[in-house]
mmCIF file of C-alpha atoms and ligand atoms in Angstrom:
data_model
loop_
_atom_site.group_PDB
_atom_site.id
_atom_site.type_symbol
_atom_site.label_atom_id
_atom_site.label_comp_id
_atom_site.label_asym_id
_atom_site.label_seq_id
_atom_site.Cartn_x
_atom_site.Cartn_y
_atom_site.Cartn_z
ATOM 1 C CA MET A 738 -43.976 1.759 62.142
ATOM 2 C CA ASN A 739 -42.355 1.273 66.100
ATOM 3 C CA MET A 740 -39.508 -0.679 65.598
ATOM 4 C CA GLN A 741 -37.288 -1.289 68.937
ATOM 5 C CA VAL A 742 -33.702 -0.691 68.557
ATOM 6 C CA LYS A 743 -31.581 -3.282 70.991
ATOM 7 C CA PRO A 744 -28.800 -1.467 72.003
ATOM 8 C CA ILE A 745 -25.330 -2.868 71.431
ATOM 9 C CA GLN A 746 -24.195 -4.710 74.909
ATOM 10 C CA ARG A 747 -19.930 -4.887 74.644
ATOM 11 C CA GLY A 748 -18.994 -4.629 70.774
ATOM 12 C CA LEU A 749 -15.258 -3.200 70.359
ATOM 13 C CA SER A 750 -16.018 0.013 72.418
ATOM 14 C CA GLU A 751 -15.965 -2.362 75.800
ATOM 15 C CA PRO A 752 -13.488 -0.515 77.592
ATOM 16 C CA ARG A 753 -11.339 -3.867 78.156
ATOM 17 C CA VAL A 754 -11.100 -4.952 74.291
ATOM 18 C CA LYS A 755 -11.006 -1.127 73.391
ATOM 19 C CA GLU A 756 -7.943 -0.382 75.861
ATOM 20 C CA THR A 757 -5.977 -3.297 74.678
ATOM 21 C CA LEU A 758 -6.304 -2.726 71.406
ATOM 22 C CA ALA A 759 -5.150 0.841 71.273
ATOM 23 C CA ARG A 760 -2.158 -0.570 73.473
ATOM 24 C CA LEU A 761 -1.042 -3.249 71.108
ATOM 25 C CA HIS A 762 -2.091 -0.603 67.960
ATOM 26 C CA LYS A 763 0.527 2.056 69.538
ATOM 27 C CA ALA A 764 3.163 -1.131 70.298
ATOM 28 C CA ALA A 765 3.336 -1.894 66.507
ATOM 29 C CA ARG A 766 4.371 1.389 65.560
ATOM 30 C CA GLY A 767 7.968 0.200 66.401
ATOM 31 C CA ASP A 768 7.390 -2.303 63.743
ATOM 32 C CA ALA A 769 9.310 0.630 61.739
ATOM 33 C CA LEU A 770 12.092 0.234 63.397
ATOM 34 C CA VAL A 771 12.471 -3.811 63.012
ATOM 35 C CA PHE A 772 11.937 -3.273 59.296
ATOM 36 C CA LEU A 773 14.956 -0.778 59.320
ATOM 37 C CA ARG A 774 17.192 -2.882 61.586
ATOM 38 C CA GLY A 775 16.268 -5.477 58.604
ATOM 39 C CA LEU A 776 16.963 -4.036 55.931
ATOM 40 C CA PRO A 777 20.199 -4.632 54.723
ATOM 41 C CA ASP A 778 20.014 -8.398 55.698
ATOM 42 C CA ALA A 779 16.660 -8.122 52.993
ATOM 43 C CA LEU A 780 18.996 -6.391 50.717
ATOM 44 C CA ALA A 781 21.877 -8.814 50.936
ATOM 45 C CA ALA A 782 18.409 -11.643 50.228
ATOM 46 C CA LYS A 783 17.236 -9.706 46.915
ATOM 47 C CA ALA A 784 21.356 -9.521 46.048
ATOM 48 C CA ARG A 785 21.271 -13.408 45.930
ATOM 49 C CA GLY A 786 18.429 -13.548 44.069
ATOM 50 C CA LYS A 787 15.971 -13.947 46.967
ATOM 51 C CA SER A 788 12.630 -11.958 48.004
ATOM 52 C CA LEU A 789 13.143 -9.093 50.537
ATOM 53 C CA PHE A 790 10.814 -11.240 52.001
ATOM 54 C CA ASP A 791 13.617 -13.786 52.536
ATOM 55 C CA GLY A 792 16.187 -11.640 54.082
ATOM 56 C CA PHE A 793 13.337 -9.444 56.506
ATOM 57 C CA GLU A 794 11.562 -13.233 57.921
ATOM 58 C CA PRO A 795 14.470 -13.523 60.636
ATOM 59 C CA HIS A 796 13.523 -10.215 62.427
ATOM 60 C CA MET A 797 9.781 -11.058 61.783
ATOM 61 C CA LYS A 798 9.455 -12.663 65.355
ATOM 62 C CA ASN A 799 9.821 -9.217 67.368
ATOM 63 C CA ALA A 800 6.706 -7.713 64.591
ATOM 64 C CA PHE A 801 3.206 -7.180 65.155
ATOM 65 C CA ILE A 802 2.326 -6.671 61.306
ATOM 66 C CA GLN A 803 -0.986 -6.801 62.691
ATOM 67 C CA ILE A 804 -4.208 -5.816 60.494
ATOM 68 C CA SER A 805 -5.148 -1.944 60.557
ATOM 69 C CA HIS A 806 -8.020 -1.372 62.378
ATOM 70 C CA GLY A 807 -10.775 -0.571 60.034
ATOM 71 C CA ALA A 808 -9.629 -4.133 58.979
ATOM 72 C CA GLY A 809 -10.197 -5.222 62.532
ATOM 73 C CA GLU A 810 -13.750 -3.362 62.299
ATOM 74 C CA ALA A 811 -14.791 -4.599 58.369
ATOM 75 C CA ILE A 812 -14.086 -8.252 59.709
ATOM 76 C CA TYR A 813 -15.658 -8.152 63.632
ATOM 77 C CA ASN A 814 -18.513 -6.917 61.463
ATOM 78 C CA THR A 815 -18.820 -9.297 59.140
ATOM 79 C CA ALA A 816 -18.489 -12.057 62.337
ATOM 80 C CA ARG A 817 -21.515 -10.326 63.731
ATOM 81 C CA ALA A 818 -23.449 -10.177 60.671
ATOM 82 C CA ILE A 819 -23.023 -14.078 59.949
ATOM 83 C CA ASN A 820 -23.455 -14.432 63.535
ATOM 84 C CA ALA A 821 -19.653 -16.636 63.629
ATOM 85 C CA LYS A 822 -18.946 -19.295 66.125
ATOM 86 C CA ARG A 823 -16.538 -20.868 64.554
ATOM 87 C CA ILE A 824 -13.587 -18.706 63.433
ATOM 88 C CA VAL A 825 -9.813 -19.893 62.101
ATOM 89 C CA GLU A 826 -7.139 -17.721 61.762
ATOM 90 C CA PHE A 827 -3.762 -18.268 60.104
ATOM 91 C CA GLY A 828 -0.726 -15.975 61.570
ATOM 92 C CA THR A 829 -2.050 -14.676 65.463
ATOM 93 C CA SER A 830 0.933 -13.023 65.868
ATOM 94 C CA PHE A 831 0.371 -10.705 69.092
ATOM 95 C CA GLY A 832 -3.219 -11.251 69.175
ATOM 96 C CA VAL A 833 -4.271 -8.121 67.494
ATOM 97 C CA SER A 834 -6.076 -9.746 65.048
ATOM 98 C CA THR A 835 -7.825 -12.384 67.711
ATOM 99 C CA ILE A 836 -9.287 -9.622 70.078
ATOM 100 C CA TYR A 837 -10.949 -8.677 66.998
ATOM 101 C CA LEU A 838 -12.411 -12.051 66.227
ATOM 102 C CA ALA A 839 -13.002 -13.102 69.706
ATOM 103 C CA CYS A 840 -14.958 -10.121 70.529
ATOM 104 C CA ALA A 841 -17.402 -11.142 67.794
ATOM 105 C CA VAL A 842 -17.586 -14.503 68.848
ATOM 106 C CA ARG A 843 -18.535 -13.660 72.470
ATOM 107 C CA ASP A 844 -20.651 -10.780 70.869
ATOM 108 C CA ASN A 845 -22.517 -14.052 68.927
ATOM 109 C CA GLY A 846 -23.192 -15.632 72.358
ATOM 110 C CA GLY A 847 -19.878 -17.785 72.620
ATOM 111 C CA GLY A 848 -17.842 -19.960 70.325
ATOM 112 C CA LYS A 849 -14.344 -20.487 69.443
ATOM 113 C CA VAL A 850 -11.107 -19.067 67.573
ATOM 114 C CA ILE A 851 -9.038 -21.085 66.459
ATOM 115 C CA GLY A 852 -5.831 -18.991 65.993
ATOM 116 C CA SER A 853 -2.122 -20.407 64.791
ATOM 117 C CA GLU A 854 1.304 -19.263 65.333
ATOM 118 C CA LEU A 855 4.927 -20.266 64.537
ATOM 119 C CA GLU A 856 6.587 -18.478 67.224
ATOM 120 C CA PRO A 857 6.298 -19.916 70.504
ATOM 121 C CA THR A 858 6.913 -15.972 72.041
ATOM 122 C CA LYS A 859 4.505 -14.310 70.276
ATOM 123 C CA VAL A 860 2.406 -17.160 71.408
ATOM 124 C CA ALA A 861 3.059 -16.525 74.596
ATOM 125 C CA ALA A 862 2.277 -12.744 74.392
ATOM 126 C CA ALA A 863 -0.625 -13.088 72.258
ATOM 127 C CA ARG A 864 -2.508 -15.052 75.687
ATOM 128 C CA ASP A 865 -1.264 -12.475 77.756
ATOM 129 C CA ASN A 866 -2.965 -9.564 75.074
ATOM 130 C CA ILE A 867 -5.867 -11.619 75.072
ATOM 131 C CA ASN A 868 -6.055 -12.383 78.612
ATOM 132 C CA ALA A 869 -5.963 -8.660 79.015
ATOM 133 C CA ALA A 870 -9.095 -8.104 76.689
ATOM 134 C CA GLY A 871 -10.940 -10.433 79.208
ATOM 135 C CA LEU A 872 -11.447 -13.040 75.669
ATOM 136 C CA SER A 873 -9.425 -16.014 77.046
ATOM 137 C CA ALA A 874 -12.672 -17.851 77.243
ATOM 138 C CA TYR A 875 -13.770 -17.599 73.508
ATOM 139 C CA VAL A 876 -9.825 -18.427 71.990
ATOM 140 C CA GLU A 877 -7.624 -21.509 71.427
ATOM 141 C CA ILE A 878 -4.246 -20.701 70.339
ATOM 142 C CA ARG A 879 -2.299 -23.692 68.350
ATOM 143 C CA GLU A 880 1.897 -23.607 68.326
ATOM 144 C CA GLY A 881 3.589 -24.592 65.271
ATOM 145 C CA ASP A 882 2.936 -24.791 61.696
ATOM 146 C CA ALA A 883 -0.525 -23.872 60.693
ATOM 147 C CA MET A 884 -0.691 -26.391 58.004
ATOM 148 C CA LYS A 885 -0.287 -29.183 61.168
ATOM 149 C CA THR A 886 -2.362 -27.281 63.458
ATOM 150 C CA LEU A 887 -5.185 -26.716 61.508
ATOM 151 C CA ALA A 888 -5.346 -29.567 59.824
ATOM 152 C CA ASP A 889 -8.184 -31.165 62.210
ATOM 153 C CA VAL A 890 -10.715 -28.509 62.675
ATOM 154 C CA GLU A 891 -14.079 -29.342 62.571
ATOM 155 C CA ALA A 892 -16.626 -28.226 60.498
ATOM 156 C CA PRO A 893 -18.633 -25.712 60.320
ATOM 157 C CA VAL A 894 -16.335 -23.445 59.659
ATOM 158 C CA ASP A 895 -17.705 -19.650 59.844
ATOM 159 C CA LEU A 896 -14.923 -17.466 58.983
ATOM 160 C CA VAL A 897 -11.240 -17.885 58.226
ATOM 161 C CA LEU A 898 -8.387 -15.200 58.656
ATOM 162 C CA LEU A 899 -5.464 -15.973 56.455
ATOM 163 C CA ASP A 900 -2.888 -13.084 57.607
ATOM 164 C CA GLY A 901 0.439 -15.772 57.544
ATOM 165 C CA TRP A 902 3.025 -15.785 55.183
ATOM 166 C CA LYS A 903 1.743 -15.619 51.794
ATOM 167 C CA ASP A 904 3.266 -18.848 50.227
ATOM 168 C CA LEU A 905 0.671 -20.853 52.908
ATOM 169 C CA TYR A 906 -2.902 -19.035 51.773
ATOM 170 C CA MET A 907 -3.366 -21.317 48.885
ATOM 171 C CA PRO A 908 -2.679 -24.766 50.755
ATOM 172 C CA LEU A 909 -4.628 -23.634 54.191
ATOM 173 C CA LEU A 910 -7.568 -22.201 51.724
ATOM 174 C CA GLN A 911 -7.512 -25.979 49.908
ATOM 175 C CA LEU A 912 -7.294 -27.527 53.517
ATOM 176 C CA LEU A 913 -10.485 -25.401 55.046
ATOM 177 C CA THR A 914 -12.725 -24.995 52.457
ATOM 178 C CA PRO A 915 -14.458 -28.658 52.710
ATOM 179 C CA LYS A 916 -14.876 -27.674 56.024
ATOM 180 C CA LEU A 917 -16.205 -24.536 54.946
ATOM 181 C CA ARG A 918 -20.394 -23.568 55.833
ATOM 182 C CA CYS A 919 -22.141 -21.916 52.927
ATOM 183 C CA GLY A 920 -22.270 -18.167 53.743
ATOM 184 C CA SER A 921 -18.957 -17.947 55.712
ATOM 185 C CA ALA A 922 -16.251 -15.363 54.673
ATOM 186 C CA VAL A 923 -12.698 -15.719 54.135
ATOM 187 C CA PHE A 924 -9.959 -13.219 54.250
ATOM 188 C CA ALA A 925 -7.053 -12.940 53.327
ATOM 189 C CA ASP A 926 -4.583 -9.863 54.296
ATOM 190 C CA ASN A 927 -1.909 -7.764 52.387
ATOM 191 C CA ILE A 928 -3.033 -8.552 49.053
ATOM 192 C CA ASN A 929 -1.206 -5.646 47.376
ATOM 193 C CA THR A 930 1.535 -5.515 49.667
ATOM 194 C CA PHE A 931 2.057 -9.434 48.101
ATOM 195 C CA ARG A 932 0.552 -8.728 44.373
ATOM 196 C CA LYS A 933 2.569 -11.781 42.754
ATOM 197 C CA THR A 934 2.750 -14.107 45.751
ATOM 198 C CA LEU A 935 -1.303 -13.651 46.205
ATOM 199 C CA ARG A 936 -1.486 -13.689 42.373
ATOM 200 C CA PRO A 937 -3.107 -17.687 42.186
ATOM 201 C CA TYR A 938 -5.056 -16.923 45.197
ATOM 202 C CA VAL A 939 -6.800 -14.458 44.092
ATOM 203 C CA THR A 940 -7.141 -16.237 40.657
ATOM 204 C CA HIS A 941 -8.758 -18.910 42.454
ATOM 205 C CA MET A 942 -10.662 -16.844 44.548
ATOM 206 C CA ARG A 943 -12.585 -14.973 41.272
ATOM 207 C CA ASP A 944 -13.034 -18.540 39.240
ATOM 208 C CA PRO A 945 -16.736 -19.374 39.885
ATOM 209 C CA GLN A 946 -15.650 -22.939 39.881
ATOM 210 C CA ASN A 947 -14.909 -22.296 43.267
ATOM 211 C CA GLY A 948 -17.533 -21.260 44.895
ATOM 212 C CA PHE A 949 -16.750 -17.961 46.332
ATOM 213 C CA VAL A 950 -17.782 -14.390 45.588
ATOM 214 C CA THR A 951 -14.732 -11.942 46.523
ATOM 215 C CA THR A 952 -14.047 -8.439 46.189
ATOM 216 C CA THR A 953 -10.103 -6.871 47.100
ATOM 217 C CA LEU A 954 -11.241 -3.675 49.796
ATOM 218 C CA SER A 955 -9.063 -1.173 50.011
ATOM 219 C CA THR A 956 -8.560 -1.125 53.924
ATOM 220 C CA GLY A 957 -4.875 -1.766 55.076
ATOM 221 C CA SER A 958 -2.805 -3.237 52.609
ATOM 222 C CA GLY A 959 -6.188 -4.884 50.893
ATOM 223 C CA LEU A 960 -7.956 -7.336 52.155
ATOM 224 C CA GLU A 961 -9.690 -9.874 50.220
ATOM 225 C CA TYR A 962 -13.299 -10.759 51.738
ATOM 226 C CA SER A 963 -14.683 -13.316 49.671
ATOM 227 C CA VAL A 964 -17.780 -15.354 51.169
ATOM 228 C CA TYR A 965 -18.367 -19.140 50.454
ATOM 229 C CA VAL A 966 -21.470 -20.089 48.464
ATOM 230 C CA GLY A 967 -20.510 -22.992 46.532
ATOM 231 C CA SER A 968 -22.303 -25.478 48.857
ATOM 232 C CA GLU A 969 -25.357 -26.669 50.385
ATOM 233 C CA ASN A 970 -24.921 -26.501 53.799
HETATM 234 C C1 SAM B 778 0.915 -10.768 59.568
HETATM 235 S S1 SAM B 778 1.866 -11.910 61.356
HETATM 236 C C2 SAM B 778 -0.055 -11.914 61.790
HETATM 237 C C3 SAM B 778 -0.464 -10.578 62.843
HETATM 238 C C4 SAM B 778 -1.965 -11.062 62.871
HETATM 239 N N1 SAM B 778 -2.917 -11.312 62.171
HETATM 240 C C5 SAM B 778 -2.744 -9.448 63.769
HETATM 241 O O1 SAM B 778 -2.927 -9.207 63.052
HETATM 242 O O2 SAM B 778 -2.197 -9.331 65.129
HETATM 243 C C6 SAM B 778 1.844 -13.339 60.484
HETATM 244 C C7 SAM B 778 2.197 -13.901 61.642
HETATM 245 O O3 SAM B 778 2.300 -15.320 61.171
HETATM 246 C C8 SAM B 778 3.137 -16.501 61.429
HETATM 247 N N2 SAM B 778 2.910 -17.589 61.035
HETATM 248 C C9 SAM B 778 4.088 -17.556 59.223
HETATM 249 N N3 SAM B 778 3.635 -19.099 59.159
HETATM 250 C C10 SAM B 778 3.065 -19.470 59.634
HETATM 251 C C11 SAM B 778 2.904 -21.130 59.866
HETATM 252 N N4 SAM B 778 3.495 -21.636 58.597
HETATM 253 N N5 SAM B 778 2.141 -21.687 61.057
HETATM 254 C C12 SAM B 778 1.837 -20.539 62.173
HETATM 255 N N6 SAM B 778 1.634 -19.117 61.598
HETATM 256 C C13 SAM B 778 3.008 -18.569 60.943
HETATM 257 C C14 SAM B 778 4.589 -15.420 61.550
HETATM 258 O O4 SAM B 778 5.043 -15.788 62.930
HETATM 259 C C15 SAM B 778 3.513 -14.319 61.806
HETATM 260 O O5 SAM B 778 3.411 -14.040 63.555
#
């Protein structure tokens, strides 16, 4: 058999993308200090009957809390496999995950990643980082509450990454499901860290009535990988 293999022209190892991701993953090691500084507030919140996260949250504007490199590669590969052109992201932070997504969109021949981020300083930093990776043409970051900023996203959506605060995974899934095309992928990060909060999300994904097939990947802190097969288009 004489099969011609097409070499990959760009991909995640293209120098600007690779160097930017390496720099950001390294900088994200500083998150450990942010969590350490937030620990007294987290413990105080717990003592008041709230969650540890409630105490950590005010400290999070300085934290990357980015997806792992392994998760980024898995999401990039999937976006290439399904030729994703329109990708929606809940929780852009400093733009690490957005770079994996935008790189796939670029390598698929063009399209848009529609990101969302509450914190204005993070939006500005993400734009700088995405620019450094040479991917600005493929990204639009919407500043503000994703429940509002993502409400008018156009169909069809090829891929969704849910990685903002966990109480909004379900409402955002419900907002975006009508826009999903058949065969689209929905990724949700931190399934194992926020097991209790995300149980309704995982239960929803596992119920065949809802149109998804799903599995939890063990990369990072648990990445729910769901494929929407519940529509004709
Ligand atoms: C875990 S971080 C995202 C990390 C990013 N996906 C990455 O891999 O680099 C979660 C982000 O979601 C943002 N966020 C939380 N709630 C949000 C909301 N309602 N709308 C938009 N962004 C939100 C937070 O400000 C935070 O920066």
